[in-house]
């Protein structure tokens, strides 16, 4: 048969190259994927890589991909025979190998997965040098070469898109098996295309093979996407939180005016609340019982590691822990240790803890040097506003005359200081005096108020 037209075949390879580059999800890898253009470049890289692994005492079995590299070298040689100098086509045979190994070299499990993928594809590829003359003489057989080129690029597309994704390392073990199945499909396509080399093929056969390759991969992806949606919906339903919108709305409506605003201007809290400020990642809101701290804010190791992984994927996150002191001492110390581990593991995470200033909590937190906010030292103005608002509402609906109301307001003036930062103390005292129906009882109650929250 007549020799294969050089320009037509070159255009087919260039189209395959453009299609491949258009499927890469990360713009950065498009620039890096063609940096190696020959087997010599790969051998030099592998030699340096093995030396580095030896120095780190982490040698991997790079010899296992020798057959893969040999088949690719044969494939590359055949292309060079058929097409005049087209280094950009050959670069996509070699460049992804180096890039994938650079991406995964620091994680043994993923590096071995790349080696296994190359072994799988290498076992499927034919000995191209056996068919060199056939490719030169038969136009249809040369078209089969383009199919193999697309198959090789399919394997690279699957692996490059996975390992260029952000935080792939945290989902590798759970997600990679599905990508491995897709690699198996590519291997099956190669086996199917290899059989074309031993058969009488025409243009229709080649066209069918191209369409089948696309259909098989697309069908698998649709099934995977469908299953992923079902899995996501099932997990979303299982872990869907209870929404507290109604409770939150009720609490908001019951908040006393002019209270709690000091926290918004507190420097430590502002730094913690600012996502872009990493100087304050741990804040401890201290207070006495009833200081209204709350209104301001299995397998432990497995749970902590799972939370850390989720936080690394989630980006900037704030965690608020309220009432830590209400846990038994042993439990709260262990909880703090795990939380501080989470803080250390997740650089974009910030934690705010609200509790009484218990000694064991202070000991555990001091190692992390938290910024401390003393609620009871800053609540004076808020408690004054609370007492003022509540007494105004109470007295406006009472039977006391203006003189009695004025005296009661004067007697209430020291209450905010007497509360020592404890909202609960002020609330209990106000509850008590509102139940008094005579001025004498109110005077006795407020002239000798309780000395402590327990007494109140």
Coordinates of C-alpha atoms in Angstrom, one line a residue:
X1 CA 0.0 0.0 0.0
X2 CA 1.0 3.6 -0.4
X3 CA 3.1 5.4 2.3
X4 CA 1.3 7.2 5.1
X5 CA 0.9 11.0 4.4
X6 CA 3.1 12.8 6.9
X7 CA 1.0 15.9 7.3
X8 CA -2.4 14.1 7.8
X9 CA -1.0 11.9 10.5
X10 CA 0.8 14.8 12.2
X11 CA -2.4 16.7 12.3
X12 CA -4.2 13.8 13.9
X13 CA -1.6 13.6 16.7
X14 CA -1.7 17.4 17.2
X15 CA -5.5 17.2 17.6
X16 CA -5.1 14.5 20.2
X17 CA -2.6 16.7 22.0
X18 CA -5.0 19.7 22.0
X19 CA -7.9 17.5 23.2
X20 CA -5.7 16.2 26.1
X21 CA -4.5 19.6 27.2
X22 CA -8.1 20.9 27.2
X23 CA -9.1 18.2 29.8
X24 CA -6.4 19.2 32.3
X25 CA -8.1 21.0 35.2
X26 CA -5.1 22.9 36.6
X27 CA -3.5 25.6 34.4
X28 CA -0.2 25.2 36.2
X29 CA 0.3 21.6 35.0
X30 CA -0.3 22.5 31.4
X31 CA 3.0 24.4 31.4
X32 CA 4.9 21.7 33.3
X33 CA 3.6 18.6 31.4
X34 CA 6.0 19.0 28.4
X35 CA 9.3 19.7 30.2
X36 CA 10.8 16.2 29.3
X37 CA 11.0 15.3 25.6
X38 CA 13.0 12.1 25.5
X39 CA 13.7 8.8 27.3
X40 CA 17.1 10.3 28.2
X41 CA 15.5 13.1 30.2
X42 CA 13.4 10.5 32.1
X43 CA 16.4 8.3 32.8
X44 CA 18.4 11.3 34.2
X45 CA 15.4 12.2 36.4
X46 CA 15.0 8.7 37.6
X47 CA 18.6 8.4 38.5
X48 CA 18.5 11.6 40.6
X49 CA 15.2 10.5 42.2
X50 CA 16.6 7.1 43.2
X51 CA 19.7 8.8 44.7
X52 CA 17.4 11.1 46.7
X53 CA 15.2 8.2 47.9
X54 CA 18.3 6.4 48.9
X55 CA 19.5 9.3 51.0
X56 CA 16.1 9.4 52.7
X57 CA 16.1 5.6 53.1
X58 CA 12.9 5.4 51.1
X59 CA 13.9 3.5 48.0
X60 CA 11.1 2.4 45.8
X61 CA 11.2 -0.3 43.1
X62 CA 11.7 1.9 40.0
X63 CA 12.9 -1.1 38.0
X64 CA 9.3 -2.3 37.8
X65 CA 8.5 0.4 35.2
X66 CA 11.3 -0.7 32.9
X67 CA 8.9 -2.5 30.5
X68 CA 6.6 0.5 30.4
X69 CA 9.4 2.8 29.5
X70 CA 10.6 0.4 26.9
X71 CA 7.2 0.2 25.2
X72 CA 7.0 4.0 25.2
X73 CA 10.4 4.3 23.7
X74 CA 9.4 1.9 20.9
X75 CA 6.2 3.9 20.4
X76 CA 8.1 7.2 20.3
X77 CA 10.6 5.8 17.8
X78 CA 7.8 4.7 15.4
X79 CA 6.2 8.2 15.6
X80 CA 9.6 9.7 14.8
X81 CA 9.9 7.5 11.7
X82 CA 6.4 8.4 10.5
X83 CA 6.4 12.1 11.3
X84 CA 9.0 14.7 10.7
X85 CA 10.3 16.5 13.8
X86 CA 7.4 17.1 16.1
X87 CA 8.9 17.3 19.6
X88 CA 5.7 18.7 21.1
X89 CA 3.9 15.4 20.3
X90 CA 6.7 13.3 21.9
X91 CA 6.9 15.6 24.9
X92 CA 3.4 14.4 26.1
X93 CA 4.7 10.9 26.1
X94 CA 7.5 11.7 28.5
X95 CA 6.7 14.9 30.4
X96 CA 3.8 13.5 32.5
X97 CA 6.0 10.7 33.8
X98 CA 8.4 13.2 35.5
X99 CA 5.6 15.5 36.6
X100 CA 3.6 12.7 38.3
X101 CA 6.6 11.4 40.1
X102 CA 7.4 14.9 41.3
X103 CA 3.8 15.3 42.6
X104 CA 3.8 12.0 44.5
X105 CA 7.5 11.4 45.5
X106 CA 7.0 12.4 49.2
X107 CA 4.1 10.0 49.8
X108 CA 5.1 6.4 49.4
X109 CA 1.5 5.1 49.0
X110 CA 0.7 7.5 46.1
X111 CA 4.1 7.1 44.5
X112 CA 3.6 3.3 44.4
X113 CA 0.1 3.9 42.9
X114 CA 1.7 5.8 40.0
X115 CA 4.2 3.0 39.5
X116 CA 1.5 0.4 39.5
X117 CA -0.5 2.5 36.9
X118 CA 2.5 2.6 34.6
X119 CA 3.0 -1.2 35.0
X120 CA -0.6 -1.8 34.1
X121 CA -0.5 0.4 31.0
X122 CA 2.9 -1.0 30.0
X123 CA 1.6 -4.6 30.2
X124 CA -1.2 -3.7 27.8
X125 CA 0.9 -1.8 25.2
X126 CA 2.2 -3.8 22.3
X127 CA 5.8 -4.2 21.1
X128 CA 5.6 -1.4 18.6
X129 CA 8.9 -2.1 16.9
X130 CA 7.4 -5.4 15.5
X131 CA 5.0 -3.3 13.5
X132 CA 7.2 -0.5 12.3
X133 CA 7.1 -1.5 8.7
X134 CA 3.4 -2.2 8.8
X135 CA 2.8 1.3 10.2
X136 CA 4.9 2.8 7.4
X137 CA 3.1 1.0 4.6
X138 CA -0.5 0.9 5.8
X139 CA -2.4 4.1 6.3
X140 CA -5.1 2.5 8.4
X141 CA -2.5 0.9 10.7
X142 CA -0.9 4.3 11.2
X143 CA -4.3 5.6 12.3
X144 CA -4.2 2.9 15.1
X145 CA -1.1 4.6 16.4
X146 CA -3.2 7.7 17.1
X147 CA -5.6 5.5 19.2
X148 CA -2.7 4.3 21.3
X149 CA -1.5 7.9 21.7
X150 CA -4.9 8.9 23.0
X151 CA -5.0 5.9 25.3
X152 CA -1.7 6.9 26.8
X153 CA -2.9 10.4 27.3
X154 CA -6.1 9.2 28.9
X155 CA -4.0 7.5 31.6
X156 CA -2.1 10.7 32.1
X157 CA -5.3 12.8 32.2
X158 CA -6.8 10.6 34.9
X159 CA -3.7 10.7 37.2
X160 CA -2.7 14.3 36.6
X161 CA -6.1 15.7 37.3
X162 CA -6.3 13.6 40.5
X163 CA -2.8 14.5 41.9
X164 CA -3.1 18.2 40.9
X165 CA -6.3 18.7 43.0
X166 CA -5.9 20.6 46.2
X167 CA -5.5 18.5 49.3
X168 CA -5.6 15.2 47.3
X169 CA -3.4 13.7 50.0
X170 CA -6.3 13.7 52.5
X171 CA -8.7 11.8 50.2
X172 CA -6.2 9.5 48.4
X173 CA -7.1 6.2 50.1
X174 CA -10.9 6.7 49.8
X175 CA -11.0 8.2 46.3
X176 CA -8.1 6.7 44.4
X177 CA -9.7 3.2 44.0
X178 CA -12.4 4.7 41.7
X179 CA -9.7 6.3 39.6
X180 CA -7.8 3.0 39.5
X181 CA -10.9 1.4 37.9
X182 CA -10.8 4.1 35.2
X183 CA -7.2 3.2 34.6
X184 CA -8.3 -0.4 34.1
X185 CA -10.8 0.8 31.5
X186 CA -8.0 2.6 29.6
X187 CA -6.0 -0.7 29.8
X188 CA -8.9 -2.6 28.4
X189 CA -9.2 0.0 25.5
X190 CA -5.5 -0.6 24.8
X191 CA -6.0 -4.4 24.6
X192 CA -8.9 -3.8 22.2
X193 CA -6.8 -1.5 20.0
X194 CA -3.9 -3.9 20.1
X195 CA -6.1 -6.5 18.4
X196 CA -6.5 -4.2 15.5
X197 CA -2.8 -4.7 14.6
X198 CA -3.5 -8.3 13.8
X199 CA -6.7 -7.8 11.8
X200 CA -7.6 -6.4 8.4
X201 CA -9.0 -3.0 9.3
X202 CA -10.6 -0.2 7.3
X203 CA -11.6 3.3 8.0
X204 CA -14.9 2.2 9.5
X205 CA -13.1 0.0 12.0
X206 CA -10.9 2.9 13.1
X207 CA -13.9 5.3 13.4
X208 CA -15.7 2.7 15.6
X209 CA -12.7 2.3 17.8
X210 CA -12.4 6.0 18.4
X211 CA -16.1 6.3 19.2
X212 CA -16.0 3.3 21.5
X213 CA -13.1 4.7 23.4
X214 CA -15.0 7.9 24.2
X215 CA -18.3 6.1 24.9
X216 CA -16.8 3.7 27.4
X217 CA -14.9 6.4 29.4
X218 CA -18.0 8.7 29.3
X219 CA -20.3 5.9 30.5
X220 CA -18.1 5.1 33.4
X221 CA -17.8 8.7 34.4
X222 CA -21.6 9.2 34.3
X223 CA -22.0 6.1 36.5
X224 CA -19.4 7.4 38.9
X225 CA -21.0 10.9 39.0
X226 CA -24.4 9.4 39.7
X227 CA -23.1 7.2 42.5
X228 CA -21.2 10.1 44.0
X229 CA -24.4 12.2 44.0
X230 CA -26.3 9.4 45.7
X231 CA -23.5 8.9 48.3
X232 CA -23.3 12.6 48.9
X233 CA -27.1 12.9 49.4
X234 CA -27.0 9.9 51.8
X235 CA -24.2 11.3 53.9
X236 CA -25.7 14.8 53.8
X237 CA -29.0 13.4 55.1
X238 CA -27.2 11.3 57.8
X239 CA -25.1 14.1 59.2
X240 CA -27.5 17.0 58.5
X241 CA -27.5 19.1 61.7
X242 CA -30.4 20.3 63.6
X243 CA -31.1 23.9 62.7
X244 CA -31.5 26.3 65.6
X245 CA -32.9 29.3 63.7
X246 CA -36.0 29.5 65.8
X247 CA -34.1 29.2 69.1
X248 CA -31.5 31.7 67.9
X249 CA -34.2 34.1 66.9
X250 CA -35.9 33.8 70.3
X251 CA -32.6 34.4 72.0
X252 CA -31.8 37.4 69.9
X253 CA -35.2 38.9 70.7
X254 CA -34.5 38.4 74.4
X255 CA -31.1 40.0 74.4
X256 CA -31.0 43.1 76.5
X257 CA -30.1 46.2 74.6
X258 CA -26.6 47.7 74.9
X259 CA -25.1 44.5 76.3
X260 CA -22.2 42.4 74.9
X261 CA -21.0 45.2 72.6
X262 CA -17.6 45.4 74.3
X263 CA -16.7 42.0 72.9
X264 CA -17.0 43.3 69.3
X265 CA -14.3 45.9 70.1
X266 CA -12.0 43.6 72.1
X267 CA -8.6 43.5 70.3
X268 CA -8.0 39.8 70.9
X269 CA -11.5 38.8 69.8
X270 CA -11.2 41.1 66.7
X271 CA -7.9 39.4 65.7
X272 CA -9.4 35.9 66.3
X273 CA -12.5 36.8 64.2
X274 CA -10.4 38.2 61.3
X275 CA -9.8 35.3 58.9
X276 CA -6.8 37.0 57.4
X277 CA -5.1 37.5 60.8
X278 CA -3.2 34.4 61.9
X279 CA -1.5 36.0 64.9
X280 CA -4.4 35.0 67.3
X281 CA -5.6 31.4 66.7
X282 CA -6.6 30.5 70.2
X283 CA -8.8 32.6 72.5
X284 CA -9.9 31.7 76.0
X285 CA -13.0 33.6 77.3
X286 CA -12.8 33.2 81.1
X287 CA -15.6 34.0 83.5
X288 CA -17.3 33.1 86.7
X289 CA -20.4 31.0 86.8
X290 CA -23.3 33.0 85.4
X291 CA -21.1 35.5 83.6
X292 CA -23.0 34.9 80.3
X293 CA -20.1 33.4 78.5
X294 CA -22.4 31.2 76.5
X295 CA -24.3 34.1 75.1
X296 CA -21.0 35.4 73.7
X297 CA -20.0 32.6 71.7
X298 CA -15.9 7.0 70.9
X299 CA -12.6 7.0 69.4
X300 CA -10.9 10.2 70.2
X301 CA -7.8 9.8 68.1
X302 CA -9.8 8.7 65.0
X303 CA -12.3 11.5 65.6
X304 CA -9.5 14.1 65.9
X305 CA -7.7 12.9 62.8
X306 CA -11.0 12.9 60.9
X307 CA -11.8 16.4 62.0
X308 CA -8.3 17.6 61.1
X309 CA -8.6 16.2 57.6
X310 CA -12.0 17.8 57.1
X311 CA -10.7 21.2 58.4
X312 CA -7.7 21.1 56.0
X313 CA -10.1 20.6 53.2
X314 CA -12.6 23.2 54.4
X315 CA -10.3 26.2 54.5
X316 CA -10.6 29.0 57.1
X317 CA -12.8 27.7 60.0
X318 CA -13.7 28.9 63.5
X319 CA -14.6 26.5 66.3
X320 CA -16.3 27.7 69.5
X321 CA -16.3 25.5 72.6
X322 CA -18.6 26.6 75.3
X323 CA -18.9 25.3 78.9
X324 CA -15.7 23.3 78.8
X325 CA -15.5 23.5 82.6
X326 CA -18.8 21.6 82.9
X327 CA -17.1 18.4 81.8
X328 CA -15.4 16.1 84.3
X329 CA -11.8 17.0 84.9
X330 CA -10.3 14.0 83.1
X331 CA -12.5 14.5 80.1
X332 CA -11.9 18.2 79.7
X333 CA -8.1 17.7 79.8
X334 CA -8.3 15.1 77.1
X335 CA -10.7 17.2 75.1
X336 CA -8.3 20.1 75.3
X337 CA -5.3 18.0 74.2
X338 CA -7.2 16.8 71.1
X339 CA -8.4 20.4 70.3
X340 CA -4.8 21.7 70.5
X341 CA -3.7 18.9 68.2
X342 CA -6.4 19.9 65.7
X343 CA -5.2 23.5 66.0
X344 CA -1.6 22.4 65.3
X345 CA -2.7 20.2 62.4
X346 CA -4.9 22.8 60.7
X347 CA -3.3 26.1 60.0
X348 CA -6.5 27.8 58.8
X349 CA -8.4 26.9 62.0
X350 CA -9.1 29.1 64.9
X351 CA -10.6 28.0 68.3
X352 CA -12.4 30.0 70.9
X353 CA -13.0 28.4 74.3
X354 CA -15.4 29.7 76.9
X355 CA -15.2 28.4 80.5
X356 CA -14.4 29.2 84.1
X357 CA -10.7 29.8 84.9
X358 CA -10.2 26.3 86.3
X359 CA -6.6 25.4 87.1
X360 CA -6.4 22.3 85.0
X361 CA -7.8 24.1 81.9
X362 CA -5.3 26.9 82.4
X363 CA -2.4 24.4 82.7
X364 CA -3.5 22.7 79.4
X365 CA -4.0 25.9 77.5
X366 CA -0.9 27.7 78.8
X367 CA 1.2 25.5 76.5
X368 CA -0.6 27.0 73.5
X369 CA -0.3 30.6 74.9
X370 CA -3.9 31.7 74.3
X371 CA -5.2 35.2 74.3
X372 CA -7.3 35.6 77.4
X373 CA -10.5 37.6 77.6
X374 CA -12.0 38.1 81.1
X375 CA -15.7 38.4 80.7
X376 CA -16.5 39.2 84.3
X377 CA -14.0 42.1 84.3
X378 CA -15.7 43.7 81.3
X379 CA -19.4 43.0 82.0
X380 CA -20.0 45.9 84.3
X381 CA -21.5 48.2 81.7
X382 CA -23.6 45.4 80.2
X383 CA -25.0 44.5 83.6
X384 CA -25.8 48.1 84.3
X385 CA -27.7 48.3 81.0
X386 CA -29.5 45.0 81.9
X387 CA -30.5 46.3 85.3
X388 CA -31.6 49.7 83.9
X389 CA -33.7 48.2 81.1
X390 CA -35.3 45.6 83.3
X391 CA -36.1 48.0 86.1
X392 CA -37.6 50.5 83.6
X393 CA -40.0 47.8 82.2
X394 CA -40.8 46.5 85.7
X395 CA -41.4 49.9 87.3
X396 CA -43.4 51.3 84.4
X397 CA -46.0 48.6 84.9
X398 CA -46.0 48.7 88.8
X399 CA -48.2 50.5 91.2
X400 CA -45.3 52.5 92.8
X401 CA -45.5 56.2 92.7
X402 CA -42.7 58.3 91.2
X403 CA -40.9 58.9 94.5
X404 CA -40.8 55.2 95.3
X405 CA -39.6 54.4 91.7
X406 CA -36.8 56.9 92.1
X407 CA -35.7 55.4 95.4
X408 CA -35.8 51.9 93.9
X409 CA -33.6 53.0 91.0
X410 CA -31.1 54.5 93.4
X411 CA -31.0 51.3 95.4
X412 CA -30.4 49.3 92.2
X413 CA -27.4 51.5 91.2
X414 CA -24.7 49.4 93.1
X415 CA -26.2 46.1 91.8
X416 CA -24.0 45.9 88.7
X417 CA -20.8 46.3 90.8
X418 CA -22.1 43.9 93.4
X419 CA -22.6 41.3 90.7
X420 CA -18.9 41.1 90.0
X421 CA -19.4 40.4 86.3
X422 CA -22.0 37.7 86.8
X423 CA -25.2 38.3 84.8
X424 CA -26.9 35.4 86.7
X425 CA -26.4 37.1 90.0
X426 CA -28.1 40.3 88.7
X427 CA -30.9 38.3 87.2
X428 CA -31.7 36.4 90.4
X429 CA -31.7 39.6 92.5
X430 CA -34.0 41.3 90.0
X431 CA -36.3 38.2 90.0
X432 CA -36.4 38.4 93.8
X433 CA -37.3 42.1 94.0
X434 CA -39.9 42.0 91.3
X435 CA -41.8 39.5 93.5
X436 CA -41.8 42.0 96.3
X437 CA -45.0 44.0 96.5
X438 CA -44.0 46.6 99.1
X439 CA -41.3 49.2 99.2
X440 CA -40.1 48.0 102.6
X441 CA -39.3 44.5 101.3
X442 CA -37.5 45.9 98.3
X443 CA -35.5 48.2 100.6
X444 CA -34.5 45.3 102.9
X445 CA -33.5 43.2 99.9
X446 CA -31.4 45.8 98.1
X447 CA -29.7 47.3 101.2
X448 CA -28.3 43.9 102.2
X449 CA -28.0 42.1 98.9
X450 CA -26.5 38.5 98.7
X451 CA -22.8 38.3 99.1
X452 CA -22.3 35.6 96.4
X453 CA -24.1 33.8 93.6
X454 CA -24.7 30.8 95.8
X455 CA -26.3 33.0 98.5
X456 CA -28.5 34.7 95.9

